[in-house]
PDB file of C-alpha atoms and ligand atoms in Angstrom:
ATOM      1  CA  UNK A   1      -7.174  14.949  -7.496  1.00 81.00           C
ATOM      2  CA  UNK A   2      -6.349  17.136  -4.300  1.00 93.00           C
ATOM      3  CA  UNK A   3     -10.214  18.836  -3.319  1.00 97.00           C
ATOM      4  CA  UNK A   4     -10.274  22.452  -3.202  1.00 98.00           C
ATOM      5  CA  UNK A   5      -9.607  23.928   0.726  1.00 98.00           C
ATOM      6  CA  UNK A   6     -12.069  25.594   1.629  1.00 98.00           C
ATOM      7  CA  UNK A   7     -13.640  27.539   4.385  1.00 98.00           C
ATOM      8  CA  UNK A   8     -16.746  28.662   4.568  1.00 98.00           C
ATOM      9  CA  UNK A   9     -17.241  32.371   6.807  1.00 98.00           C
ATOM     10  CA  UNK A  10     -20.685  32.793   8.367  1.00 98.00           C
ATOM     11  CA  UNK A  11     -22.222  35.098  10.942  1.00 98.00           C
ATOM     12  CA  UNK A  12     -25.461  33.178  11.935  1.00 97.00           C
ATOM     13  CA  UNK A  13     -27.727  30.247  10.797  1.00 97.00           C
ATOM     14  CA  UNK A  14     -25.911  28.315   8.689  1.00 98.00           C
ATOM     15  CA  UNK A  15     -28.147  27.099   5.931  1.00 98.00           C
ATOM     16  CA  UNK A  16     -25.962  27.516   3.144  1.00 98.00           C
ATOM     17  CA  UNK A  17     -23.264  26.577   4.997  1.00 98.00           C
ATOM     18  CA  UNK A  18     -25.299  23.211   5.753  1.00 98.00           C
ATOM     19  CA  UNK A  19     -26.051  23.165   1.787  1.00 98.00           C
ATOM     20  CA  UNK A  20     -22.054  23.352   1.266  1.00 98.00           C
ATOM     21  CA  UNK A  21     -21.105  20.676   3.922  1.00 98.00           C
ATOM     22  CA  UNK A  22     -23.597  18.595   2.163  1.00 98.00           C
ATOM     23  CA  UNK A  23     -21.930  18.580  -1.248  1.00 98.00           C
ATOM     24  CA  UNK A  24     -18.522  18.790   0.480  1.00 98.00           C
ATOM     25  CA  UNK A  25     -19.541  15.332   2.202  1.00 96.00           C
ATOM     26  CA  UNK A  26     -20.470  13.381  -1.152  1.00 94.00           C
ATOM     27  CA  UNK A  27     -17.530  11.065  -2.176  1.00 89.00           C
ATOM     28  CA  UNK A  28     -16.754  12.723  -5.384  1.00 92.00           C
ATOM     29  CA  UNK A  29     -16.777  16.509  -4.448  1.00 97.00           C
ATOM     30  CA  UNK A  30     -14.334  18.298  -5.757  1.00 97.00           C
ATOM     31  CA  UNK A  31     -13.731  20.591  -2.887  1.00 98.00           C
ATOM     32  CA  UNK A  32     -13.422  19.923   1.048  1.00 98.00           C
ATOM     33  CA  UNK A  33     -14.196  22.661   4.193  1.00 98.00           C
ATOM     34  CA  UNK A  34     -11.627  22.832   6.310  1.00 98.00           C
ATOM     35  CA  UNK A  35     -12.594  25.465   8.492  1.00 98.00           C
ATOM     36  CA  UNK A  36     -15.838  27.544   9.429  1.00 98.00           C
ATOM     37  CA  UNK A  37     -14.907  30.683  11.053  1.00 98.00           C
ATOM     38  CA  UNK A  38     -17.730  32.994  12.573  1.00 98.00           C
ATOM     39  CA  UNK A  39     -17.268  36.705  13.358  1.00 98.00           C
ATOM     40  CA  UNK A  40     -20.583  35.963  15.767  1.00 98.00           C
ATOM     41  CA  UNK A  41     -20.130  33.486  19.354  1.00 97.00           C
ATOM     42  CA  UNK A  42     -22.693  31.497  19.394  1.00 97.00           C
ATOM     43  CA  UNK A  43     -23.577  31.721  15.706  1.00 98.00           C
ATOM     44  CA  UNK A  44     -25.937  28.486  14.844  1.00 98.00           C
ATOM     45  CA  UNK A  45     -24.141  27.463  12.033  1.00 98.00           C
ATOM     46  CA  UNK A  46     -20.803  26.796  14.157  1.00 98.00           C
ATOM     47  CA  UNK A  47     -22.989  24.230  15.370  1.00 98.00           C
ATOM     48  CA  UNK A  48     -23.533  22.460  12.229  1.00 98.00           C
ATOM     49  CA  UNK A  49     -19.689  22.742  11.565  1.00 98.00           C
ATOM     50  CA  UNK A  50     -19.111  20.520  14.989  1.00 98.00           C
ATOM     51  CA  UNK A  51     -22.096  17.936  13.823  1.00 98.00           C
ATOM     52  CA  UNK A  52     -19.665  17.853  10.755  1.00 98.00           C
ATOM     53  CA  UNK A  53     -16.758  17.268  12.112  1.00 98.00           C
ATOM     54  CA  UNK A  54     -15.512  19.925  10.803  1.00 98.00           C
ATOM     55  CA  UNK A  55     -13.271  22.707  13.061  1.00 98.00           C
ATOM     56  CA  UNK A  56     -14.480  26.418  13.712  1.00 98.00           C
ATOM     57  CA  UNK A  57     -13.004  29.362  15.002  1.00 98.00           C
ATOM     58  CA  UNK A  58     -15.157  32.265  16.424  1.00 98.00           C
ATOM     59  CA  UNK A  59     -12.702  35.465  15.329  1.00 98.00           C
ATOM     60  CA  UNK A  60     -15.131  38.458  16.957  1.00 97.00           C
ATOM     61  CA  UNK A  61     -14.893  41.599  15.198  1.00 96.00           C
ATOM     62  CA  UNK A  62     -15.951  43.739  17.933  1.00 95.00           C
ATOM     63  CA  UNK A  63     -12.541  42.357  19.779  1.00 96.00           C
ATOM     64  CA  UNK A  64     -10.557  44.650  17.597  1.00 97.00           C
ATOM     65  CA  UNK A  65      -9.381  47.600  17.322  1.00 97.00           C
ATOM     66  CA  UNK A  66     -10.209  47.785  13.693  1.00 96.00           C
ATOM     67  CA  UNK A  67     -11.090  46.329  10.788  1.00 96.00           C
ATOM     68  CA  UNK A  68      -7.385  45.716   9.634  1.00 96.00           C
ATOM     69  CA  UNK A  69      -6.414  44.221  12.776  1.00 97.00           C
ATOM     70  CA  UNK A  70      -9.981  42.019  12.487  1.00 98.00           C
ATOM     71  CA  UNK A  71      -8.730  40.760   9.015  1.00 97.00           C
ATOM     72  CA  UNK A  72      -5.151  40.134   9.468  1.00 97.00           C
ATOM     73  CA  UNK A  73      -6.271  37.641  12.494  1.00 97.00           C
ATOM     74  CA  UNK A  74      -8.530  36.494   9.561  1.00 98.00           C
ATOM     75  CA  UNK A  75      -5.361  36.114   7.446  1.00 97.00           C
ATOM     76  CA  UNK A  76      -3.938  34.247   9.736  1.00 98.00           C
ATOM     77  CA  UNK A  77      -6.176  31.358  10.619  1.00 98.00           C
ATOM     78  CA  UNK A  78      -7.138  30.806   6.997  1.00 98.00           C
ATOM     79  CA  UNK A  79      -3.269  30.430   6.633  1.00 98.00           C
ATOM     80  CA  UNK A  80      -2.399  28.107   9.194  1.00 98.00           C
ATOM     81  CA  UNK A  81      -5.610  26.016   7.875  1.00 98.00           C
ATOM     82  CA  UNK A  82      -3.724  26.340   4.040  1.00 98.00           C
ATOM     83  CA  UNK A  83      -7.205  27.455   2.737  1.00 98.00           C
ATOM     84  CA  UNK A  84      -7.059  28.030  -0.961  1.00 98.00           C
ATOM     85  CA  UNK A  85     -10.439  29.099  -1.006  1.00 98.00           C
ATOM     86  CA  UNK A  86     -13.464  31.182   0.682  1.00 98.00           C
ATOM     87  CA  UNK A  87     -16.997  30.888   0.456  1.00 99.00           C
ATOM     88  CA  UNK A  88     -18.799  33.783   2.316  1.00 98.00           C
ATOM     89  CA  UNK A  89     -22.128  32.371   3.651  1.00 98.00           C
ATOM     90  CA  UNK A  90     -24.389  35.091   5.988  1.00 98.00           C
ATOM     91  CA  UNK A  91     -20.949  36.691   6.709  1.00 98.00           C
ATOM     92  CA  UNK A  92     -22.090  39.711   8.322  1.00 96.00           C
ATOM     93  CA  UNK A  93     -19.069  42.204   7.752  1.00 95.00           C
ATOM     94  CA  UNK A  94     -17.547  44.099   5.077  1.00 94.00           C
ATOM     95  CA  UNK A  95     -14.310  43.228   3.608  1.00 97.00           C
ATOM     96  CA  UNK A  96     -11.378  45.700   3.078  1.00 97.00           C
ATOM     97  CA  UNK A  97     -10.294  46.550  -0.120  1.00 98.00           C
ATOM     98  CA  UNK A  98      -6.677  44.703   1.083  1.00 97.00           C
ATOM     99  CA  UNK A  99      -8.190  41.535   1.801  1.00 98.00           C
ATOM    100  CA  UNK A 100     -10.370  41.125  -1.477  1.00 98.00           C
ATOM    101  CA  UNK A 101      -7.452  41.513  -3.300  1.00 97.00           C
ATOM    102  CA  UNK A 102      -5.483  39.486  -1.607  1.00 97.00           C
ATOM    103  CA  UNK A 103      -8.203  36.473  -2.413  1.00 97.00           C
ATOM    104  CA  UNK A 104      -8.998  37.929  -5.801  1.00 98.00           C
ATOM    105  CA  UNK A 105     -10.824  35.293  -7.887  1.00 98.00           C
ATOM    106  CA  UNK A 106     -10.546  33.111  -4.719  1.00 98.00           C
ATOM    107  CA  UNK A 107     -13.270  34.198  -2.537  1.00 98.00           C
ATOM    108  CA  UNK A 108     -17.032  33.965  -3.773  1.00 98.00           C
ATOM    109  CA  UNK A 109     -20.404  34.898  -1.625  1.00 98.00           C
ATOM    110  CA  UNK A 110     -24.532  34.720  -2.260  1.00 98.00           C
ATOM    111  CA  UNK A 111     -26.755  37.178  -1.988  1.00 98.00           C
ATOM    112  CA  UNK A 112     -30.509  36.482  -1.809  1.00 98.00           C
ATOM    113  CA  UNK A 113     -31.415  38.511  -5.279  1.00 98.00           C
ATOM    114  CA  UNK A 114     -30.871  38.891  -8.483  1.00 98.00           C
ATOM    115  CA  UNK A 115     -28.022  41.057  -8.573  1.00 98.00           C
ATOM    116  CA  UNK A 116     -27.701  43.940  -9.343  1.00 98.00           C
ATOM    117  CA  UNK A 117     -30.837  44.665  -8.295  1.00 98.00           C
ATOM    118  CA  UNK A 118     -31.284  44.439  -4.547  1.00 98.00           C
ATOM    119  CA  UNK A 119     -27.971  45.086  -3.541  1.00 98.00           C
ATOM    120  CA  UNK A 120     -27.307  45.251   0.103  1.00 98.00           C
ATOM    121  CA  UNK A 121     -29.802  44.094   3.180  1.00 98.00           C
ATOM    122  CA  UNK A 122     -33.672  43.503   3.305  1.00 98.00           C
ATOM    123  CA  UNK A 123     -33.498  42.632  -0.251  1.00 98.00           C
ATOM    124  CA  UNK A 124     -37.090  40.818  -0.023  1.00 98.00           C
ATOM    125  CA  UNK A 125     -39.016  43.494   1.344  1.00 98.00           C
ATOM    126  CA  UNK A 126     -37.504  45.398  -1.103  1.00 98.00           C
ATOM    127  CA  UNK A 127     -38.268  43.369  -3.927  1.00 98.00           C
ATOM    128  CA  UNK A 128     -42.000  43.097  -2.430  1.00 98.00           C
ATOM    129  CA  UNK A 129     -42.152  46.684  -2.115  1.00 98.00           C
ATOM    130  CA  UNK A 130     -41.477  47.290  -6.377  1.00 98.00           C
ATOM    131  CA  UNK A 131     -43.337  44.946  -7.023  1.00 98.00           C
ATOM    132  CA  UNK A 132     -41.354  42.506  -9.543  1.00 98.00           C
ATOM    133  CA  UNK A 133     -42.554  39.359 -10.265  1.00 98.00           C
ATOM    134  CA  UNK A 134     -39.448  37.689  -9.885  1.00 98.00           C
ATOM    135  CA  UNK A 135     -36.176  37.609  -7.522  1.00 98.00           C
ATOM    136  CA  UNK A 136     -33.831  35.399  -6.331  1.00 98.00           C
ATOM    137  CA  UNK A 137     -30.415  34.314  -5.473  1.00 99.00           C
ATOM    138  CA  UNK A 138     -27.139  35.431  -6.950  1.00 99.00           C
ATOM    139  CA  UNK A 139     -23.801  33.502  -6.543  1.00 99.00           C
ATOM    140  CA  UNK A 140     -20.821  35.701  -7.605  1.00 98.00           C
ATOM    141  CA  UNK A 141     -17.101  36.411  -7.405  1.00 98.00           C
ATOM    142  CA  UNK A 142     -16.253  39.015  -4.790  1.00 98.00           C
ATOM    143  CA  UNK A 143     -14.546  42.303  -5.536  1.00 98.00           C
ATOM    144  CA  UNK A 144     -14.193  45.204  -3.691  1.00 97.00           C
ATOM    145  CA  UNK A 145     -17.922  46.813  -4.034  1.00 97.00           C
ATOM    146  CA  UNK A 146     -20.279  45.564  -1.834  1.00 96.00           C
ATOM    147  CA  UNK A 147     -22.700  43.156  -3.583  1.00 97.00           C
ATOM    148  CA  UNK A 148     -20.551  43.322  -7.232  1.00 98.00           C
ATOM    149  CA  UNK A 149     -18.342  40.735  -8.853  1.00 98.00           C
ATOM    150  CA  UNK A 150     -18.601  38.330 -11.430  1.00 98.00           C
ATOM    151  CA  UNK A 151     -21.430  36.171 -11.550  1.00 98.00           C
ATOM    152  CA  UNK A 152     -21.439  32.674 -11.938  1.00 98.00           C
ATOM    153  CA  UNK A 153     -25.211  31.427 -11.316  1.00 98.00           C
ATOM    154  CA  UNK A 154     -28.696  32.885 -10.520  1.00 98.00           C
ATOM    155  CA  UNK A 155     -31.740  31.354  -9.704  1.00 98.00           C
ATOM    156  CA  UNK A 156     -35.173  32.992 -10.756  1.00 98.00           C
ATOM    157  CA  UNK A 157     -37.883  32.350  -7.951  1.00 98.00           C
ATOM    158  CA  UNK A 158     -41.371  33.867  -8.594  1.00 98.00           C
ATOM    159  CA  UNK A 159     -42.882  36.248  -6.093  1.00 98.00           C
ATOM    160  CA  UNK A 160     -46.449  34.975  -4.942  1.00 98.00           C
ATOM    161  CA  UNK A 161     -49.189  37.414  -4.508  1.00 96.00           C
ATOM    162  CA  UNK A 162     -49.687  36.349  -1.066  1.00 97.00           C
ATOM    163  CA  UNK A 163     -46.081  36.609  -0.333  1.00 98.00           C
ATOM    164  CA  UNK A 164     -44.664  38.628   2.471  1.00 98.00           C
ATOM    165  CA  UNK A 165     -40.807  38.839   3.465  1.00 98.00           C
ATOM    166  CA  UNK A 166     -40.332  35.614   5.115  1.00 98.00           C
ATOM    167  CA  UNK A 167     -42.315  33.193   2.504  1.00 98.00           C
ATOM    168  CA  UNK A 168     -40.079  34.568   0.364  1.00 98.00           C
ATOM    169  CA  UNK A 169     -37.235  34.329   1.940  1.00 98.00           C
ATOM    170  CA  UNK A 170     -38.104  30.403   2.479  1.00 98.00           C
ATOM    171  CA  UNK A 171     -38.305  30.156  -1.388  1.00 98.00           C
ATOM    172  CA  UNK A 172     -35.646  31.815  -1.948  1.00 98.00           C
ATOM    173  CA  UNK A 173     -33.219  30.048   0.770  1.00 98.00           C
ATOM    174  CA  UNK A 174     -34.430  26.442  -1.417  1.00 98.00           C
ATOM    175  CA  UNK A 175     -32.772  27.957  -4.513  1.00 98.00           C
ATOM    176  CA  UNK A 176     -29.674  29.016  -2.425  1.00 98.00           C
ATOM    177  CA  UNK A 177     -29.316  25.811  -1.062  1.00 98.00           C
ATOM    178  CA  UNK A 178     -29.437  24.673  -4.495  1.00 98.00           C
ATOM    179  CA  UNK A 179     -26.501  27.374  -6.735  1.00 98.00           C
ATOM    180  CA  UNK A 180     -23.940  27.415  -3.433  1.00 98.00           C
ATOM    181  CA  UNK A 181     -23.087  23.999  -3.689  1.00 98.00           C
ATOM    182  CA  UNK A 182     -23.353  23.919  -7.731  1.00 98.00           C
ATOM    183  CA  UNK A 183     -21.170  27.213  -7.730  1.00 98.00           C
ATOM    184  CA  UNK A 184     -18.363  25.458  -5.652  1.00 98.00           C
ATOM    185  CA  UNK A 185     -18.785  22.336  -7.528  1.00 98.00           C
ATOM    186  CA  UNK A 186     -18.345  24.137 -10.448  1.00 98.00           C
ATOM    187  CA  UNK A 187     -15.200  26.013  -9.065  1.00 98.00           C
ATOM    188  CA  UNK A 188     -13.761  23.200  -7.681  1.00 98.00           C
ATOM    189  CA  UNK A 189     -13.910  21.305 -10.803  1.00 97.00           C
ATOM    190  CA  UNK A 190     -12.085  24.078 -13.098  1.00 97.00           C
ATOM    191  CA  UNK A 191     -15.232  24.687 -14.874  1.00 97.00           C
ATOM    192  CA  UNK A 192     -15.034  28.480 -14.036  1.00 98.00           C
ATOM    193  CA  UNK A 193     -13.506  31.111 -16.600  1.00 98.00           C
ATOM    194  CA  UNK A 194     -13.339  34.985 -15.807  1.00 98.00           C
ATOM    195  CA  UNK A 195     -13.251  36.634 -19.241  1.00 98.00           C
ATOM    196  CA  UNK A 196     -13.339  40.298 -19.124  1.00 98.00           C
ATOM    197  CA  UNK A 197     -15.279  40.223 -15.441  1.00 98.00           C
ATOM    198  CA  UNK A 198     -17.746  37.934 -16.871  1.00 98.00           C
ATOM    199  CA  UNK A 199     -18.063  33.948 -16.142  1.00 98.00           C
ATOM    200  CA  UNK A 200     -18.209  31.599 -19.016  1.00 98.00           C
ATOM    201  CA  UNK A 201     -18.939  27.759 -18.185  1.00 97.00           C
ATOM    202  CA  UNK A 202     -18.410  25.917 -21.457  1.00 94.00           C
ATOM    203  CA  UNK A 203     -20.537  23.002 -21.423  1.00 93.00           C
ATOM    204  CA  UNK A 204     -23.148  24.375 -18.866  1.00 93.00           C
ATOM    205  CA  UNK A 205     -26.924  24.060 -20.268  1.00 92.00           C
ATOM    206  CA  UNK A 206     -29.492  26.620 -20.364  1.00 89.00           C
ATOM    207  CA  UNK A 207     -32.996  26.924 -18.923  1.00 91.00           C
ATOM    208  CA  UNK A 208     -35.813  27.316 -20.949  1.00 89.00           C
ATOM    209  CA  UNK A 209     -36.675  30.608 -22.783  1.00 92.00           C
ATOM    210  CA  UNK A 210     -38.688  32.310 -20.765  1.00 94.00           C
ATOM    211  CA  UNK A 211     -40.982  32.152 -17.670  1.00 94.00           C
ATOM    212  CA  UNK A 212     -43.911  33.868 -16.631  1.00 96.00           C
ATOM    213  CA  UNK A 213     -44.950  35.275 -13.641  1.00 97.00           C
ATOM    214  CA  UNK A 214     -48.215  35.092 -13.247  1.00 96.00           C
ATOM    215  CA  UNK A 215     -50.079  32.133 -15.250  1.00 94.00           C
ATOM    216  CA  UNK A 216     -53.618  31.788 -16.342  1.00 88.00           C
TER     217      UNK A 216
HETATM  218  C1  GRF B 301     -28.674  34.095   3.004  1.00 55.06           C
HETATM  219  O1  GRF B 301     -29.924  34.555   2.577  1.00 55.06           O
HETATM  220  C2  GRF B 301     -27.569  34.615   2.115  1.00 55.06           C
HETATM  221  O2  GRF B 301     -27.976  34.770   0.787  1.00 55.06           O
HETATM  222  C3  GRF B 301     -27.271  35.952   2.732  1.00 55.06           C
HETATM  223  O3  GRF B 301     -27.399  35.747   4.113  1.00 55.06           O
HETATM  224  C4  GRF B 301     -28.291  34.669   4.359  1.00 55.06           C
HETATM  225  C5  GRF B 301     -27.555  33.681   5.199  1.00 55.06           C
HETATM  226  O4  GRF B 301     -28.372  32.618   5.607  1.00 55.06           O
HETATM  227  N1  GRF B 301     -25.983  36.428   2.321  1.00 55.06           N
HETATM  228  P1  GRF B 301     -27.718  31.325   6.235  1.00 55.06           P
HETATM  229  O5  GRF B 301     -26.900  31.781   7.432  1.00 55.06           O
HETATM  230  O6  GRF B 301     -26.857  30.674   5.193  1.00 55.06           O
HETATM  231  O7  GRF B 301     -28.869  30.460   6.636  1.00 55.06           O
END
């Protein structure tokens, strides 16, 4: 079967997008990156694309006018590539209404919490800050609110009392590392059903019950 075409958008480091290439790379994925485009020159992850082999584009926001004239060059690299699908990974700008739609059930991002709590930035100083016991990662279907969309995994990671923004984020970057690449898979294998905004995966298997945060 023909692998998904994907590209992968980033702004900066790269680890999921590293986490992605990995998967992509294994014999049997279903779903291949064609392109990395970065809104950022000199983003580290554009790096990782060339180790890859794989090609990258630097499309700059800031050399446009606007954010429509930013997204229809976006349009148009992602077309001449034939992607079929978009995985937003640390991409640093906000989509237009127009160009959600336009990849409606065909573009998917992660966001470092259990959504929707901690929507937007700084979402582990946040999370330190109330207090829960638990956060962690969110992949999910994008739609045109920031941070919203239907969500197709989450990973629970426990908050440590020593913790402070970056341990966290450490823990929490293992677990993204681990749903990105499961999320595509998934995707790319037609495992994936939208029913009423909400993602069903017939055959997936459940955690246990419950887990506590702390332990005696
Ligand atoms: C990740 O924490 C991701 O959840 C968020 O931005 C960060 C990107 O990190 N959307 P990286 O560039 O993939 O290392």
């Amino acid at each position: 079967m023909a692998k998904l075409k994907t590209a992968v958008l980033i702004s900066g480091r790269g680890s999921n997008l590293q986490a992605l290439i990995d998967y992509c790379q294994s014999e049997n994925s279903g779903a291949q990156i064609s392109l990395v485009i970065s809104n950022v020159m000199g983003a580290a992850g554009i790096e990782r694309a060339a180790e890859a082999g794989i090609v990258s584009k630097v499309i700059e926001h800031n050399s446009f006018p606007n954010r429509d004239s930013f997204e229809s060059a976006l349009t148009e690299t992602l077309d001449s590539f034939g992607i079929e699908f978009i995985c937003l990974a640390g991409f640093m700008r906000i989509l237009t209404d127009a160009f959600v739609k336009r990849w409606h059930n065909k573009i998917i991002n992660i966001h470092p919490s259990l959504l929707p709590s901690f929507k937007g930035l700084k979402t582990h100083e946040r999370a330190l800050k109330k207090g829960v016991k638990f956060t962690g990662c969110t992949v999910h279907f994008v739609r045109e609110e920031m941070d919203t969309g239907p969500i197709i995994i989450q990973a629970a990671v426990p908050i440590l009392s020593d913790d402070n923004a970056e341990s966290l984020e450490n823990r929490v970057l293992l677990a993204e590392h681990r749903c990105y690449p499961l999320a595509l898979s998934l995707i790319a294998e037609n495992r994936v059903a939208i029913i009423n905004e909400k993602v069903s995966i017939p055959k997936s298997k459940a955690p246990g019950v419950f887990f506590l945060n702390p332990i005696e």
